[in-house]
mmCIF file of C-alpha atoms in Angstrom:
data_model
loop_
_atom_site.group_PDB
_atom_site.id
_atom_site.type_symbol
_atom_site.label_atom_id
_atom_site.label_comp_id
_atom_site.label_asym_id
_atom_site.label_seq_id
_atom_site.Cartn_x
_atom_site.Cartn_y
_atom_site.Cartn_z
ATOM 1 C CA MET A 293 0.000 0.000 0.000
ATOM 2 C CA THR A 294 2.379 2.704 -1.218
ATOM 3 C CA GLU A 295 -0.239 4.694 -3.113
ATOM 4 C CA PRO A 296 -1.753 6.593 -0.128
ATOM 5 C CA ASP A 297 1.692 7.693 1.066
ATOM 6 C CA ASN A 298 2.517 8.915 -2.392
ATOM 7 C CA ILE A 299 -0.734 10.884 -2.667
ATOM 8 C CA ASP A 300 -0.011 12.352 0.795
ATOM 9 C CA ARG A 301 3.334 13.508 -0.540
ATOM 10 C CA LEU A 302 1.825 14.948 -3.700
ATOM 11 C CA PHE A 303 -0.776 17.034 -1.900
ATOM 12 C CA LEU A 304 1.737 18.103 0.739
ATOM 13 C CA ALA A 305 4.139 19.217 -1.981
ATOM 14 C CA MET A 306 1.404 21.519 -3.325
ATOM 15 C CA ALA A 307 0.635 23.045 0.073
ATOM 16 C CA ASP A 308 3.423 25.602 -0.022
ATOM 17 C CA PRO A 309 3.415 28.897 -1.951
ATOM 18 C CA TYR A 310 7.119 28.661 -2.884
ATOM 19 C CA ARG A 311 6.761 25.138 -4.206
ATOM 20 C CA ARG A 312 3.663 26.162 -6.166
ATOM 21 C CA SER A 313 5.554 29.133 -7.618
ATOM 22 C CA PHE A 314 8.313 26.756 -8.822
ATOM 23 C CA ILE A 315 5.683 24.480 -10.369
ATOM 24 C CA GLU A 316 4.062 27.513 -12.030
ATOM 25 C CA ARG A 317 7.438 28.447 -13.524
ATOM 26 C CA LEU A 318 8.378 24.912 -14.590
ATOM 27 C CA SER A 319 4.991 24.250 -16.185
ATOM 28 C CA LYS A 320 6.020 26.835 -18.778
ATOM 29 C CA GLY A 321 9.318 25.030 -19.485
ATOM 30 C CA PRO A 322 12.563 23.753 -17.919
ATOM 31 C CA ALA A 323 14.660 26.046 -15.715
ATOM 32 C CA SER A 324 17.958 25.947 -13.870
ATOM 33 C CA VAL A 325 18.205 26.252 -10.088
ATOM 34 C CA LYS A 326 19.556 29.753 -10.609
ATOM 35 C CA GLU A 327 16.569 30.774 -12.753
ATOM 36 C CA LEU A 328 14.155 29.314 -10.225
ATOM 37 C CA ALA A 329 15.856 30.998 -7.281
ATOM 38 C CA ALA A 330 16.118 34.442 -8.922
ATOM 39 C CA PRO A 331 12.537 35.689 -8.390
ATOM 40 C CA ALA A 332 12.072 33.885 -5.044
ATOM 41 C CA ASP A 333 12.675 35.889 -1.875
ATOM 42 C CA VAL A 334 14.241 32.903 -0.125
ATOM 43 C CA GLN A 335 17.833 31.745 0.180
ATOM 44 C CA LEU A 336 19.283 29.098 -2.131
ATOM 45 C CA PRO A 337 19.315 26.307 0.518
ATOM 46 C CA ALA A 338 15.552 26.788 1.021
ATOM 47 C CA VAL A 339 15.006 26.719 -2.759
ATOM 48 C CA LEU A 340 16.990 23.476 -3.021
ATOM 49 C CA LYS A 341 14.999 21.965 -0.157
ATOM 50 C CA HIS A 342 11.696 22.800 -1.847
ATOM 51 C CA LEU A 343 12.966 21.378 -5.147
ATOM 52 C CA ARG A 344 13.975 18.180 -3.348
ATOM 53 C CA VAL A 345 10.426 17.833 -1.973
ATOM 54 C CA LEU A 346 9.026 18.279 -5.481
ATOM 55 C CA GLU A 347 11.483 15.776 -6.939
ATOM 56 C CA GLU A 348 10.820 13.161 -4.229
ATOM 57 C CA GLY A 349 7.098 13.589 -4.863
ATOM 58 C CA GLY A 350 7.649 12.785 -8.547
ATOM 59 C CA ILE A 351 6.371 16.212 -9.591
ATOM 60 C CA VAL A 352 9.619 17.433 -11.122
ATOM 61 C CA VAL A 353 12.712 15.731 -12.507
ATOM 62 C CA SER A 354 16.205 17.164 -12.755
ATOM 63 C CA GLU A 355 19.289 16.564 -14.845
ATOM 64 C CA LYS A 356 22.791 17.851 -14.311
ATOM 65 C CA VAL A 357 24.821 18.824 -17.363
ATOM 66 C CA GLY A 358 28.267 20.128 -16.483
ATOM 67 C CA ARG A 359 27.737 22.365 -13.477
ATOM 68 C CA VAL A 360 24.145 23.278 -14.250
ATOM 69 C CA ARG A 361 21.228 21.320 -12.844
ATOM 70 C CA THR A 362 18.032 21.834 -14.819
ATOM 71 C CA TYR A 363 14.559 21.038 -13.546
ATOM 72 C CA ARG A 364 11.483 20.218 -15.573
ATOM 73 C CA MET A 365 7.992 18.962 -14.837
ATOM 74 C CA HIS A 366 7.375 15.214 -14.725
ATOM 75 C CA LYS A 367 4.946 14.514 -17.552
ATOM 76 C CA GLU A 368 2.524 12.727 -15.175
ATOM 77 C CA ALA A 369 3.057 15.235 -12.338
ATOM 78 C CA PHE A 370 -0.630 15.814 -11.674
ATOM 79 C CA SER A 371 -2.154 12.488 -12.807
ATOM 80 C CA ALA A 372 -2.650 10.833 -9.407
ATOM 81 C CA MET A 373 -4.087 13.995 -7.824
ATOM 82 C CA SER A 374 -6.307 14.800 -10.787
ATOM 83 C CA ASP A 375 -7.611 11.222 -10.913
ATOM 84 C CA TRP A 376 -8.439 11.246 -7.195
ATOM 85 C CA ILE A 377 -10.191 14.631 -7.367
ATOM 86 C CA GLU A 378 -12.101 13.721 -10.551
ATOM 87 C CA GLN A 379 -13.427 10.519 -9.040
ATOM 88 C CA ARG A 380 -14.690 12.377 -5.967
ATOM 89 C CA GLN A 381 -16.215 15.061 -8.190
ATOM 90 C CA ARG A 382 -18.077 12.432 -10.235
ATOM 91 C CA GLU A 383 -19.467 10.836 -7.054
ATOM 92 C CA MET A 384 -20.444 14.255 -5.660
ATOM 93 C CA ASN A 385 -22.250 15.153 -8.870
ATOM 94 C CA ALA A 386 -24.089 11.818 -8.811
ATOM 95 C CA ALA A 387 -25.076 12.366 -5.154
ATOM 96 C CA PHE A 388 -26.315 15.905 -5.908
ATOM 97 C CA ASP A 389 -28.312 14.588 -8.875
ATOM 98 C CA ARG A 390 -29.942 11.912 -6.708
ATOM 99 C CA LEU A 391 -30.854 14.593 -4.157
ATOM 100 C CA ALA A 392 -32.348 16.798 -6.884
ATOM 101 C CA ASP A 393 -34.407 13.835 -8.151
ATOM 102 C CA LEU A 394 -35.671 13.134 -4.631
ATOM 103 C CA MET A 395 -36.661 16.772 -4.154
ATOM 104 C CA ALA A 396 -38.479 16.815 -7.488
ATOM 105 C CA GLU A 397 -40.536 13.843 -6.324
ATOM 106 C CA LEU A 398 -41.658 15.588 -3.116
ATOM 107 C CA PRO A 399 -45.270 16.767 -3.152
ATOM 108 C CA GLU A 400 -45.459 20.512 -3.862
ATOM 109 C CA GLU A 401 -45.640 22.645 -0.767
ATOM 110 C CA LYS A 402 -48.945 24.484 -0.365
ATOM 111 C CA ASP A 403 -49.099 28.142 0.689
ATOM 112 C CA HIS A 404 -50.852 28.506 4.011
ATOM 113 C CA MET B 262 -3.896 38.187 -0.853
ATOM 114 C CA THR B 263 -5.993 35.527 0.857
ATOM 115 C CA GLU B 264 -6.093 33.135 -2.104
ATOM 116 C CA PRO B 265 -2.621 31.547 -1.702
ATOM 117 C CA ASP B 266 -3.263 30.846 2.001
ATOM 118 C CA ASN B 267 -6.559 29.259 1.130
ATOM 119 C CA ILE B 268 -5.000 27.048 -1.554
ATOM 120 C CA ASP B 269 -2.310 26.074 0.969
ATOM 121 C CA ARG B 270 -5.079 25.007 3.330
ATOM 122 C CA LEU B 271 -6.905 23.079 0.620
ATOM 123 C CA PHE B 272 -3.879 21.050 -0.458
ATOM 124 C CA LEU B 273 -2.830 20.499 3.154
ATOM 125 C CA ALA B 274 -6.315 19.223 3.989
ATOM 126 C CA MET B 275 -5.887 16.587 1.256
ATOM 127 C CA ALA B 276 -2.477 15.443 2.483
ATOM 128 C CA ASP B 277 -3.812 13.094 5.148
ATOM 129 C CA PRO B 278 -5.225 9.598 4.560
ATOM 130 C CA TYR B 279 -7.928 9.968 7.258
ATOM 131 C CA ARG B 280 -9.133 13.259 5.858
ATOM 132 C CA ARG B 281 -9.156 11.797 2.341
ATOM 133 C CA SER B 282 -11.157 8.802 3.605
ATOM 134 C CA PHE B 283 -13.771 11.180 5.081
ATOM 135 C CA ILE B 284 -13.913 13.066 1.768
ATOM 136 C CA GLU B 285 -14.286 9.754 -0.082
ATOM 137 C CA ARG B 286 -17.227 8.870 2.180
ATOM 138 C CA LEU B 287 -18.866 12.313 2.018
ATOM 139 C CA SER B 288 -18.544 12.529 -1.769
ATOM 140 C CA LYS B 289 -21.120 9.718 -1.862
ATOM 141 C CA GLY B 290 -23.548 11.648 0.376
ATOM 142 C CA PRO B 291 -23.937 13.332 3.788
ATOM 143 C CA ALA B 292 -22.954 11.460 6.965
ATOM 144 C CA SER B 293 -23.059 12.021 10.721
ATOM 145 C CA VAL B 294 -19.931 12.210 12.871
ATOM 146 C CA LYS B 295 -20.813 8.758 14.178
ATOM 147 C CA GLU B 296 -21.052 7.276 10.679
ATOM 148 C CA LEU B 297 -17.751 8.882 9.691
ATOM 149 C CA ALA B 298 -15.989 7.691 12.836
ATOM 150 C CA ALA B 299 -17.259 4.078 12.632
ATOM 151 C CA PRO B 300 -14.870 2.676 9.987
ATOM 152 C CA ALA B 301 -11.924 4.848 11.062
ATOM 153 C CA ASP B 302 -9.379 3.305 13.413
ATOM 154 C CA VAL B 303 -8.883 6.588 15.275
ATOM 155 C CA GLN B 304 -10.540 8.031 18.362
ATOM 156 C CA LEU B 305 -13.449 10.453 18.116
ATOM 157 C CA PRO B 306 -11.402 13.540 19.129
ATOM 158 C CA ALA B 307 -9.027 12.882 16.218
ATOM 159 C CA VAL B 308 -11.976 12.436 13.840
ATOM 160 C CA LEU B 309 -13.456 15.748 15.014
ATOM 161 C CA LYS B 310 -10.104 17.475 14.568
ATOM 162 C CA HIS B 311 -9.789 16.204 10.984
ATOM 163 C CA LEU B 312 -13.364 17.293 10.240
ATOM 164 C CA ARG B 313 -12.585 20.760 11.610
ATOM 165 C CA VAL B 314 -9.608 21.029 9.225
ATOM 166 C CA LEU B 315 -11.871 20.046 6.311
ATOM 167 C CA GLU B 316 -14.566 22.509 7.389
ATOM 168 C CA GLU B 317 -12.088 25.382 7.853
ATOM 169 C CA GLY B 318 -10.701 24.634 4.393
ATOM 170 C CA GLY B 319 -14.194 25.017 2.934
ATOM 171 C CA ILE B 320 -14.185 21.410 1.741
ATOM 172 C CA VAL B 321 -17.077 20.226 3.903
ATOM 173 C CA VAL B 322 -19.964 21.954 5.654
ATOM 174 C CA SER B 323 -21.851 20.733 8.708
ATOM 175 C CA GLU B 324 -25.264 21.272 10.226
ATOM 176 C CA LYS B 325 -26.504 20.303 13.654
ATOM 177 C CA VAL B 326 -30.093 19.094 13.985
ATOM 178 C CA GLY B 327 -31.006 18.143 17.531
ATOM 179 C CA ARG B 328 -27.984 16.269 18.862
ATOM 180 C CA VAL B 329 -26.749 15.035 15.500
ATOM 181 C CA ARG B 330 -24.184 16.951 13.459
ATOM 182 C CA THR B 331 -24.222 15.994 9.799
ATOM 183 C CA TYR B 332 -21.404 16.696 7.362
ATOM 184 C CA ARG B 333 -21.639 17.044 3.618
ATOM 185 C CA MET B 334 -19.311 18.147 0.814
ATOM 186 C CA HIS B 335 -19.169 21.820 -0.099
ATOM 187 C CA LYS B 336 -20.403 22.008 -3.679
ATOM 188 C CA GLU B 337 -17.254 23.905 -4.788
ATOM 189 C CA ALA B 338 -14.911 21.813 -2.608
ATOM 190 C CA PHE B 339 -12.423 21.070 -5.373
ATOM 191 C CA SER B 340 -12.854 24.116 -7.652
ATOM 192 C CA ALA B 341 -9.807 26.144 -6.584
ATOM 193 C CA MET B 342 -7.501 23.109 -6.633
ATOM 194 C CA SER B 343 -8.839 21.785 -9.932
ATOM 195 C CA ASP B 344 -8.535 25.223 -11.548
ATOM 196 C CA TRP B 345 -4.935 25.588 -10.388
ATOM 197 C CA ILE B 346 -3.940 22.094 -11.565
ATOM 198 C CA GLU B 347 -5.760 22.468 -14.905
ATOM 199 C CA GLN B 348 -4.003 25.743 -15.681
ATOM 200 C CA ARG B 349 -0.587 24.173 -14.991
ATOM 201 C CA GLN B 350 -1.527 21.132 -17.079
ATOM 202 C CA ARG B 351 -2.508 23.364 -20.033
ATOM 203 C CA GLU B 352 0.806 25.218 -19.809
ATOM 204 C CA MET B 353 2.726 21.940 -19.541
ATOM 205 C CA ASN B 354 0.964 20.523 -22.589
ATOM 206 C CA ALA B 355 1.728 23.698 -24.546
ATOM 207 C CA ALA B 356 5.398 23.525 -23.491
ATOM 208 C CA PHE B 357 5.641 19.837 -24.493
ATOM 209 C CA ASP B 358 4.019 20.644 -27.849
ATOM 210 C CA ARG B 359 6.528 23.440 -28.503
ATOM 211 C CA LEU B 360 9.355 21.039 -27.682
ATOM 212 C CA ALA B 361 7.928 18.411 -30.042
ATOM 213 C CA ASP B 362 7.710 21.032 -32.810
ATOM 214 C CA LEU B 363 11.323 22.058 -32.221
ATOM 215 C CA MET B 364 12.484 18.460 -32.367
ATOM 216 C CA ALA B 365 10.543 17.849 -35.581
ATOM 217 C CA GLU B 366 12.415 20.766 -37.140
ATOM 218 C CA LEU B 367 15.841 19.350 -36.277
ATOM 219 C CA PRO B 368 17.752 17.880 -39.233
ATOM 220 C CA GLU B 369 17.531 14.084 -39.265
ATOM 221 C CA GLU B 370 20.435 12.388 -37.614
ATOM 222 C CA LYS B 371 22.632 10.411 -40.010
ATOM 223 C CA ASP B 372 23.927 6.941 -39.179
ATOM 224 C CA HIS B 373 27.683 6.895 -39.006
#
């Protein structure tokens, strides 16, 4: 049962504004650590720590060429989260529809 | 700027297997605290604490009738998260497409 742990990690990785800002940047294309750190108002060690969380969660991947490490999004970064949310949303919609059907079957309320 | 904090809270609320199990149950329809607690292998105070996190995140709403408090999903529970993920996914797809176009334009590699 590794799946729940992994989904925990995915959602937790998203629950930080710095990590989301890195994901927002990387969704537009690969970037080096330096490029990612430039607009962030945090020190490099904190940036590297956040990137490690994203990489361990399977959200980003990195590659080192020479002295430059470049990060990019994992192609399936959001799949597990999206799938989980979509399934819940489908069930919620079905439950709301059933409720609407039930209410439509109620006898009309009389003014009194 | 309340939106980032709220998205933090949303993703954080999802990053716990007990809270996700309550969401899974409630997506199928409303349930009382007792019904939610029954299958969970945690004590009632822990269940109530998790439900408070979900309610503060705007994911569930509750209503007390007599002595029974009933929880149900907030209709827009997943909207902010889904919107954020979908926007990133669109940007990622566009970036992958641009990359594919670039690669298609490269001169074919010769065997040698």
